[in-house]
Amino acid sequence: MATRSYRACVLCQRAVVVKMMRREMSAAAHPQTQVDFLKGELHRKHPGVTNMKTLRLPEELQMAARSIIHKTQVAQLTERAQSLTNFLWSRKRAIEDLTLRKKALCLEKELWEKAMEKNQVVDEEALEDRIRRKVFSELKRTTYHWTPMKYDEELGVVYMASRLAGGYAAVRRALNEIKKRDSSFAPQTLLDFGSGLGTVVWASHSCWGDTLKEMVCVDSSAPMNILAERLLKGDDDRAEPHIKQVYFRQFLPVSPKVQFDLVTAAFSLSELQNTKDREEAVMTLWRKTSSYLVLVENGTKEGHQMLMEARETLLNKQEKTVFDPRPASVFAPCPHELMCPKLAREQVQPCNFQQTYQPLPLPKHSDQQREKFSYLILSRTPPAETEGVDWARLTAPVQRRTRHVHCRMCCPDGQLQHLVVTARKHSRDMYRCARNSDWGDRVPIIQGGADEDIPTDSE
């Protein structure tokens, strides 16, 4: 028995020595891992983690929303809220006039060719009229009919029931990217374009509190502005607003020289009718940005493509009159300024992320829901780089397996990669960082172990 115990002890010691030697060999094989990219943080809180746990509306905002819903007493509110959510999620961009004309010409040409193949003597004027009516009928049947959203008081309450919590979660998650990576940023002024219910104000206040001294909310809908103000006052006209220095406007400030530390537009680009309007709006918002511009849209193909249009405009289009010469640089989520690799695929997929949140406590609402969104943050100054370390963005949920982790990521070279991360191949620190990261976080770029990209995220 004593001999067996001695042998077991020797084997255990050998195993410890071998494990230590492997760690040393791993560290020697990966000199990049010697860089202190952790900055003293725990692996589960490494600098690339920007994901947030289940978000809940601020208590004052939730109480005000419940009070307004109770007073308004909208019939079939839960069903109407779900219907509106589905409608907004499936909404597409309006088809451009040029695209529509090309489609009409192709269809007209096809119908003429079919008519000529019959070699019949026909009245050309009557045939032309018949083809024109058929083209019009076919376009009407197959073309997406975009209409602007017009909110009255009741529809505003339905929108609040359906989108207040989810919209807040998406914006708060996007702003957390700035707060986590740029701890010195303390904005004093905010401009929110298409402010709706004022969720950006509440999310910004949750991030930076009373450092914000002036917040301008711009929304063309007067009923929405009134509803947002009621929420700030806790649904009590005589009360002081919970967040002060908030000003509501129906139009953007005129002077191009007036800038704001933080400029946002959440779910607003989709409310503009065509590419030209969106381009002009984005350029105007960028002119008014002194530090960060934050754009948020639904996590659909349409939402992502609108953000990529905005990205292309701000990175590559030159303004005739330049008031601030500092160029735009991409802060998040892209780790590069090349073409989005998801748009280059044969089957285009949106680059989107998700945030868990608690919805308003209404009938048939579950305890937790997930908001899927796309976002884009541009900065007047290039993001600070960690010497010796590149960071990639996780574009899909991390798949944790025994002793290895599957990471699908967008890399600084503009390529999508599927990496199988192990402690032996990539170092203990990198492996533990990857294991503690999730969809939307950044991870230190890992050399080696690349497999063929296998997409898992979808619309």
Coordinates of C-alpha atoms in Angstrom, one line a residue:
M1 CA 0.0 0.0 0.0
A2 CA 2.8 2.3 0.9
T3 CA 4.6 1.6 -2.4
R4 CA 1.4 2.4 -4.3
S5 CA 0.9 5.7 -2.4
Y6 CA 4.5 6.6 -3.2
R7 CA 4.1 5.9 -6.9
A8 CA 0.9 8.0 -7.0
C9 CA 2.7 10.9 -5.4
V10 CA 5.6 10.7 -7.9
L11 CA 3.2 10.5 -10.8
C12 CA 1.3 13.5 -9.4
Q13 CA 4.5 15.6 -9.1
R14 CA 5.5 14.6 -12.7
A15 CA 2.1 15.7 -14.0
V16 CA 2.6 19.1 -12.3
V17 CA 6.1 19.5 -13.8
V18 CA 4.8 18.6 -17.3
K19 CA 1.9 21.1 -16.9
M20 CA 4.3 23.9 -15.9
M21 CA 6.7 23.0 -18.8
R22 CA 3.7 23.1 -21.2
R23 CA 2.7 26.6 -19.9
E24 CA 6.2 27.9 -20.4
M25 CA 6.4 26.4 -23.9
S26 CA 3.0 28.0 -24.7
A27 CA 4.2 31.4 -23.5
A28 CA 7.4 31.1 -25.5
A29 CA 5.4 30.1 -28.6
H30 CA 3.1 33.1 -28.2
P31 CA 5.2 36.2 -27.3
Q32 CA 2.1 38.4 -28.1
T33 CA 0.4 37.0 -25.0
Q34 CA 3.1 38.6 -22.8
V35 CA 1.6 42.0 -23.6
D36 CA -0.6 43.1 -20.7
F37 CA -3.8 43.4 -22.7
L38 CA -5.8 42.6 -19.6
K39 CA -4.7 45.9 -18.0
G40 CA -5.0 44.3 -14.5
E41 CA -8.6 43.2 -15.1
L42 CA -10.0 39.7 -14.5
H43 CA -10.5 37.5 -17.5
R44 CA -14.3 37.8 -17.2
K45 CA -13.9 41.6 -17.2
H46 CA -11.2 42.0 -19.8
P47 CA -11.1 45.3 -21.8
G48 CA -13.0 43.8 -24.8
V49 CA -16.1 42.9 -22.8
T50 CA -18.9 45.4 -23.5
N51 CA -21.8 43.0 -23.2
M52 CA -24.2 43.7 -20.4
K53 CA -26.4 41.6 -18.2
T54 CA -30.2 41.8 -18.4
L55 CA -31.0 45.5 -18.6
R56 CA -34.0 47.0 -16.8
L57 CA -35.6 50.4 -17.5
P58 CA -34.8 53.0 -14.8
E59 CA -37.4 52.8 -12.1
E60 CA -38.7 56.4 -12.7
L61 CA -39.1 55.7 -16.4
Q62 CA -40.9 52.4 -15.9
M63 CA -43.3 53.9 -13.3
A64 CA -44.1 56.9 -15.6
A65 CA -44.7 54.5 -18.6
R66 CA -47.0 52.3 -16.5
S67 CA -49.0 55.4 -15.3
I68 CA -49.4 56.7 -18.9
I69 CA -50.6 53.3 -20.1
H70 CA -53.0 52.9 -17.3
K71 CA -54.5 56.4 -17.9
T72 CA -54.8 56.0 -21.7
Q73 CA -56.4 52.6 -21.5
V74 CA -55.8 51.6 -25.1
A75 CA -58.0 48.7 -26.3
Q76 CA -56.1 45.4 -27.0
L77 CA -52.8 47.1 -26.2
T78 CA -50.7 43.9 -25.9
E79 CA -51.9 42.6 -29.3
R80 CA -51.4 46.0 -31.0
A81 CA -48.0 46.4 -29.5
Q82 CA -46.9 43.0 -30.8
S83 CA -48.4 43.8 -34.2
L84 CA -46.5 47.2 -34.3
T85 CA -43.2 45.4 -33.3
N86 CA -43.6 42.9 -36.2
F87 CA -44.4 45.7 -38.6
L88 CA -41.3 47.8 -37.7
W89 CA -39.1 44.7 -37.7
S90 CA -40.2 43.7 -41.2
R91 CA -40.0 47.3 -42.6
K92 CA -37.8 47.9 -45.6
R93 CA -36.3 50.9 -47.3
A94 CA -38.4 52.6 -50.0
I95 CA -37.4 51.6 -53.5
E96 CA -35.5 54.3 -55.2
D97 CA -37.1 56.1 -58.3
L98 CA -34.2 55.1 -60.6
T99 CA -34.4 51.4 -59.5
L100 CA -38.2 51.5 -60.1
R101 CA -37.8 53.1 -63.6
K102 CA -35.2 50.4 -64.6
K103 CA -37.5 47.7 -63.4
A104 CA -40.4 49.2 -65.4
L105 CA -38.3 49.4 -68.6
C106 CA -37.1 45.8 -68.2
L107 CA -40.7 44.6 -67.7
E108 CA -42.0 46.7 -70.6
K109 CA -39.2 45.3 -72.9
E110 CA -40.1 41.8 -71.9
L111 CA -43.8 42.2 -72.7
W112 CA -43.1 43.8 -76.1
E113 CA -40.8 40.9 -77.0
K114 CA -43.5 38.4 -76.1
A115 CA -46.1 40.3 -78.1
M116 CA -43.8 40.5 -81.2
E117 CA -43.1 36.7 -81.1
K118 CA -46.8 36.1 -81.8
N119 CA -46.4 37.7 -85.3
Q120 CA -49.9 39.0 -85.2
V121 CA -51.2 42.2 -86.8
V122 CA -52.1 44.4 -83.9
D123 CA -53.1 48.0 -83.1
E124 CA -49.8 49.3 -81.8
E125 CA -51.5 52.1 -79.8
A126 CA -53.8 49.6 -78.1
L127 CA -51.0 47.2 -77.4
E128 CA -48.8 50.0 -76.0
D129 CA -51.7 51.0 -73.7
R130 CA -52.3 47.4 -72.6
I131 CA -48.6 46.9 -71.9
R132 CA -48.4 50.1 -69.9
R133 CA -51.3 49.1 -67.7
K134 CA -49.9 45.6 -67.2
V135 CA -46.5 47.1 -66.2
F136 CA -48.2 49.5 -63.7
S137 CA -50.3 46.6 -62.3
E138 CA -47.2 44.3 -61.9
L139 CA -45.1 47.0 -60.2
K140 CA -48.0 47.8 -57.9
R141 CA -48.2 44.2 -56.9
T142 CA -44.5 43.4 -56.4
T143 CA -43.1 46.7 -55.1
Y144 CA -42.7 47.4 -51.4
H145 CA -44.9 50.3 -50.5
W146 CA -43.1 52.4 -48.0
T147 CA -45.1 54.9 -46.0
P148 CA -43.9 57.3 -43.2
M149 CA -45.0 56.6 -39.7
K150 CA -47.3 59.2 -38.2
Y151 CA -47.9 59.0 -34.5
D152 CA -50.9 60.4 -32.7
E153 CA -51.2 60.1 -28.9
E154 CA -52.7 56.6 -28.9
L155 CA -50.2 55.1 -31.4
G156 CA -47.5 56.8 -29.4
V157 CA -48.6 54.8 -26.3
V158 CA -48.7 51.6 -28.4
Y159 CA -45.2 52.3 -29.6
M160 CA -44.1 52.9 -26.0
A161 CA -45.6 49.5 -24.9
S162 CA -43.8 47.7 -27.7
R163 CA -40.5 49.5 -28.1
L164 CA -39.5 51.5 -25.0
A165 CA -37.7 48.8 -23.2
G166 CA -36.1 47.2 -26.3
G167 CA -35.0 50.5 -27.7
Y168 CA -33.5 51.5 -24.4
A169 CA -31.6 48.2 -24.2
A170 CA -30.1 48.6 -27.7
V171 CA -29.0 52.2 -27.1
R172 CA -27.6 51.5 -23.6
R173 CA -25.6 48.6 -25.0
A174 CA -24.2 50.8 -27.8
L175 CA -23.3 53.6 -25.4
N176 CA -21.6 51.2 -23.1
E177 CA -19.0 50.6 -25.8
I178 CA -17.9 54.2 -25.5
K179 CA -18.1 54.2 -21.7
K180 CA -16.0 51.0 -21.4
R181 CA -13.3 51.9 -23.9
D182 CA -13.0 55.7 -23.4
S183 CA -13.3 56.2 -19.6
S184 CA -12.1 59.8 -19.9
F185 CA -15.1 60.8 -22.1
A186 CA -17.6 62.8 -20.1
P187 CA -20.1 64.5 -22.5
Q188 CA -21.7 67.7 -21.5
T189 CA -23.9 68.2 -24.6
L190 CA -26.1 65.7 -26.5
L191 CA -28.1 65.9 -29.7
D192 CA -30.6 63.1 -30.4
F193 CA -32.1 63.0 -33.9
G194 CA -35.5 61.3 -34.1
S195 CA -35.7 61.2 -30.4
G196 CA -39.1 59.6 -30.1
L197 CA -39.8 58.6 -26.5
G198 CA -36.5 60.1 -25.3
T199 CA -34.8 56.7 -24.7
V200 CA -31.4 58.1 -25.7
V201 CA -31.7 60.7 -22.9
W202 CA -32.4 58.1 -20.3
A203 CA -29.7 55.7 -21.6
S204 CA -27.1 58.6 -21.7
H205 CA -28.1 59.7 -18.2
S206 CA -27.6 56.1 -17.0
C207 CA -24.0 56.2 -18.5
W208 CA -22.8 59.6 -17.6
G209 CA -25.3 61.0 -15.1
D210 CA -25.2 64.7 -14.3
T211 CA -22.1 65.5 -16.5
L212 CA -24.6 66.1 -19.3
K213 CA -25.7 69.8 -19.1
E214 CA -27.6 70.2 -22.3
M215 CA -29.6 67.6 -24.2
V216 CA -31.5 68.5 -27.4
C217 CA -34.1 66.1 -28.6
V218 CA -35.3 66.5 -32.2
D219 CA -38.4 64.8 -33.5
S220 CA -40.8 66.0 -36.1
S221 CA -43.8 64.3 -34.3
A222 CA -45.3 66.8 -31.7
P223 CA -47.3 64.0 -30.0
M224 CA -44.0 62.0 -29.5
N225 CA -42.3 65.1 -28.0
I226 CA -45.2 65.5 -25.6
L227 CA -45.1 61.9 -24.6
A228 CA -41.3 62.0 -24.0
E229 CA -41.8 65.1 -21.8
R230 CA -44.5 63.3 -19.8
L231 CA -42.1 60.4 -19.2
L232 CA -39.4 62.8 -17.9
K233 CA -41.9 64.3 -15.4
G234 CA -43.2 61.0 -14.2
D235 CA -46.6 61.6 -15.8
D236 CA -47.1 64.6 -13.6
D237 CA -47.3 68.0 -15.3
R238 CA -46.6 69.9 -12.1
A239 CA -43.5 67.8 -11.2
E240 CA -39.9 68.7 -12.1
P241 CA -38.4 66.5 -14.8
H242 CA -36.3 63.6 -13.5
I243 CA -33.6 64.6 -16.0
K244 CA -33.1 68.4 -16.3
Q245 CA -31.8 70.5 -19.2
V246 CA -33.6 68.5 -21.8
Y247 CA -35.0 70.5 -24.7
F248 CA -37.5 69.3 -27.4
R249 CA -37.4 70.6 -31.0
Q250 CA -39.1 69.6 -34.2
F251 CA -36.1 70.6 -36.4
L252 CA -32.4 70.4 -36.2
P253 CA -30.4 73.5 -35.0
V254 CA -29.7 75.6 -38.0
S255 CA -26.1 76.8 -37.4
P256 CA -23.5 74.3 -38.8
K257 CA -21.0 75.6 -36.3
V258 CA -22.9 74.4 -33.2
Q259 CA -21.5 71.0 -32.2
F260 CA -22.4 68.5 -29.5
D261 CA -20.1 66.1 -27.7
L262 CA -22.4 63.2 -28.4
V263 CA -24.8 62.9 -31.4
T264 CA -27.2 60.0 -31.8
A265 CA -29.9 58.7 -34.1
A266 CA -31.6 55.5 -32.9
F267 CA -34.1 53.8 -35.3
S268 CA -34.3 57.1 -37.2
L269 CA -32.6 56.5 -40.6
S270 CA -35.3 54.0 -41.5
E271 CA -37.9 56.8 -41.2
L272 CA -36.2 58.7 -44.1
Q273 CA -37.6 58.0 -47.5
N274 CA -34.6 57.6 -49.8
T275 CA -30.8 57.3 -49.9
K276 CA -30.3 61.0 -50.6
D277 CA -32.3 62.0 -47.5
R278 CA -30.4 59.5 -45.3
E279 CA -27.1 60.7 -46.7
E280 CA -27.9 64.4 -46.1
A281 CA -29.1 63.6 -42.6
V282 CA -26.0 61.6 -41.7
M283 CA -23.7 64.4 -43.1
T284 CA -25.6 67.0 -41.1
L285 CA -25.3 64.9 -37.9
W286 CA -21.6 64.4 -38.5
R287 CA -21.1 68.2 -38.8
K288 CA -22.7 68.6 -35.4
T289 CA -20.5 66.0 -33.8
S290 CA -17.5 67.0 -31.8
S291 CA -16.6 63.6 -30.4
Y292 CA -18.9 60.6 -31.1
L293 CA -21.7 59.9 -33.5
V294 CA -23.9 56.8 -32.6
L295 CA -26.3 55.3 -35.0
V296 CA -28.6 52.4 -34.1
E297 CA -31.0 50.4 -36.2
N298 CA -32.9 47.1 -36.2
G299 CA -30.7 44.1 -36.5
T300 CA -32.1 43.2 -40.0
K301 CA -30.5 43.2 -43.4
E302 CA -32.2 46.6 -44.1
G303 CA -31.0 48.1 -40.8
H304 CA -27.4 46.9 -41.3
Q305 CA -27.3 48.1 -44.9
M306 CA -28.5 51.5 -44.0
L307 CA -25.7 51.8 -41.4
M308 CA -23.2 50.6 -44.0
E309 CA -24.5 53.3 -46.4
A310 CA -23.9 55.9 -43.6
R311 CA -20.4 54.4 -42.9
E312 CA -19.4 54.7 -46.6
T313 CA -20.7 58.3 -46.8
L314 CA -18.8 59.5 -43.8
L315 CA -15.6 57.7 -44.5
N316 CA -15.3 58.6 -48.2
K317 CA -17.5 61.5 -49.2
Q318 CA -15.9 65.0 -49.1
E319 CA -17.9 68.0 -47.9
K320 CA -17.8 71.2 -49.9
T321 CA -17.5 73.4 -46.8
V322 CA -15.5 71.8 -43.9
F323 CA -16.1 73.3 -40.5
D324 CA -14.3 70.6 -38.5
P325 CA -11.3 69.1 -40.5
R326 CA -11.0 66.0 -38.2
P327 CA -12.0 63.0 -40.4
A328 CA -14.3 60.2 -39.3
S329 CA -12.9 57.0 -37.9
V330 CA -14.8 53.8 -37.1
F331 CA -14.9 53.3 -33.3
A332 CA -17.3 50.3 -33.2
P333 CA -18.3 47.6 -34.0
C334 CA -16.0 47.3 -37.0
P335 CA -12.3 46.6 -36.2
H336 CA -11.4 48.0 -39.6
E337 CA -12.5 50.6 -42.2
L338 CA -12.6 48.2 -45.1
M339 CA -15.8 47.0 -46.8
C340 CA -18.0 45.0 -44.5
P341 CA -17.2 41.3 -45.2
K342 CA -20.8 40.3 -44.6
L343 CA -21.9 42.4 -47.5
A344 CA -19.3 40.8 -49.8
R345 CA -20.9 37.3 -49.4
E346 CA -23.2 35.8 -52.0
Q347 CA -25.9 35.5 -49.3
V348 CA -25.8 38.8 -47.5
Q349 CA -26.2 38.5 -43.7
P350 CA -26.7 41.4 -41.3
C351 CA -24.0 42.2 -38.7
N352 CA -26.1 42.4 -35.6
F353 CA -25.9 41.9 -31.9
Q354 CA -28.4 41.2 -29.1
Q355 CA -29.1 42.5 -25.6
T356 CA -31.3 40.8 -23.0
Y357 CA -33.7 43.1 -21.2
Q358 CA -36.8 43.1 -19.0
P359 CA -39.9 44.5 -20.9
L360 CA -42.6 46.6 -19.4
P361 CA -44.8 44.4 -17.2
L362 CA -47.8 44.0 -19.5
P363 CA -50.0 40.9 -20.0
K364 CA -48.4 38.2 -22.1
H365 CA -45.0 39.8 -21.8
S366 CA -42.3 37.3 -20.6
D367 CA -39.8 38.1 -17.9
Q368 CA -36.9 38.5 -20.3
Q369 CA -36.7 39.4 -24.0
R370 CA -33.8 39.9 -26.4
E371 CA -33.4 43.0 -28.6
K372 CA -31.5 42.3 -31.8
F373 CA -29.9 45.4 -33.2
S374 CA -27.1 46.8 -35.4
Y375 CA -25.1 49.9 -34.6
L376 CA -22.3 52.1 -35.8
I377 CA -20.1 54.5 -33.7
L378 CA -17.9 57.0 -35.5
S379 CA -15.3 59.2 -33.7
R380 CA -13.5 62.4 -34.4
T381 CA -10.3 60.8 -33.1
P382 CA -8.9 57.4 -33.9
P383 CA -9.4 54.8 -31.1
A384 CA -6.3 54.2 -28.9
E385 CA -4.4 51.1 -29.8
T386 CA -3.0 48.6 -27.3
E387 CA 0.6 48.0 -28.3
G388 CA 1.3 44.5 -29.6
V389 CA -2.4 43.5 -29.6
D390 CA -5.1 43.7 -32.2
W391 CA -8.7 43.2 -31.3
A392 CA -11.4 41.3 -33.3
R393 CA -15.2 41.6 -32.9
L394 CA -17.2 38.5 -32.1
T395 CA -20.0 38.3 -34.7
A396 CA -21.9 35.3 -33.3
P397 CA -22.5 33.6 -30.0
V398 CA -19.4 31.9 -28.6
Q399 CA -19.6 28.1 -28.5
R400 CA -17.9 26.8 -25.4
R401 CA -16.8 23.2 -25.5
T402 CA -14.5 21.0 -23.3
R403 CA -11.0 22.6 -23.4
H404 CA -11.8 24.7 -26.5
V405 CA -14.0 27.5 -27.7
H406 CA -15.4 28.3 -31.1
C407 CA -15.1 32.0 -32.0
R408 CA -16.6 33.6 -35.1
M409 CA -15.2 37.0 -35.5
C410 CA -14.5 40.0 -37.8
C411 CA -10.8 40.7 -37.8
P412 CA -8.7 43.9 -38.4
D413 CA -7.8 42.7 -41.9
G414 CA -11.4 42.9 -42.9
Q415 CA -12.0 39.1 -43.0
L416 CA -14.4 36.9 -41.2
Q417 CA -12.7 34.0 -39.4
H418 CA -13.7 30.9 -37.4
L419 CA -11.1 30.3 -34.7
V420 CA -11.0 27.3 -32.4
V421 CA -9.2 28.6 -29.3
T422 CA -7.4 26.4 -26.9
A423 CA -5.1 27.2 -23.9
R424 CA -2.3 25.0 -25.3
K425 CA -2.3 26.6 -28.7
H426 CA -3.2 30.2 -27.9
S427 CA -2.1 30.7 -24.2
R428 CA -4.1 30.5 -21.0
D429 CA -4.9 34.2 -20.9
M430 CA -6.3 34.3 -24.4
Y431 CA -8.3 31.1 -24.0
R432 CA -9.9 32.4 -20.8
C433 CA -10.7 35.7 -22.3
A434 CA -12.4 34.0 -25.2
R435 CA -14.3 31.7 -22.9
N436 CA -15.5 34.7 -20.9
S437 CA -16.5 36.7 -24.0
D438 CA -19.7 36.6 -26.0
W439 CA -21.5 37.9 -29.1
G440 CA -20.6 41.5 -29.6
D441 CA -17.5 41.6 -27.4
R442 CA -14.0 42.2 -28.6
V443 CA -11.2 39.6 -28.1
P444 CA -7.5 39.8 -28.6
I445 CA -6.6 38.6 -32.1
I446 CA -5.2 35.1 -32.0
Q447 CA -2.7 33.8 -34.5
G448 CA -3.1 30.3 -35.8
G449 CA -5.9 27.8 -35.5
A450 CA -8.1 29.3 -38.2
D451 CA -10.7 27.2 -39.8
E452 CA -13.1 27.8 -42.7
D453 CA -15.6 30.4 -41.6
I454 CA -18.9 28.9 -40.6
P455 CA -21.6 31.5 -40.2
T456 CA -24.1 31.0 -37.3
D457 CA -25.8 34.4 -36.9
S458 CA -28.8 35.2 -39.0
E459 CA -31.5 37.7 -39.3

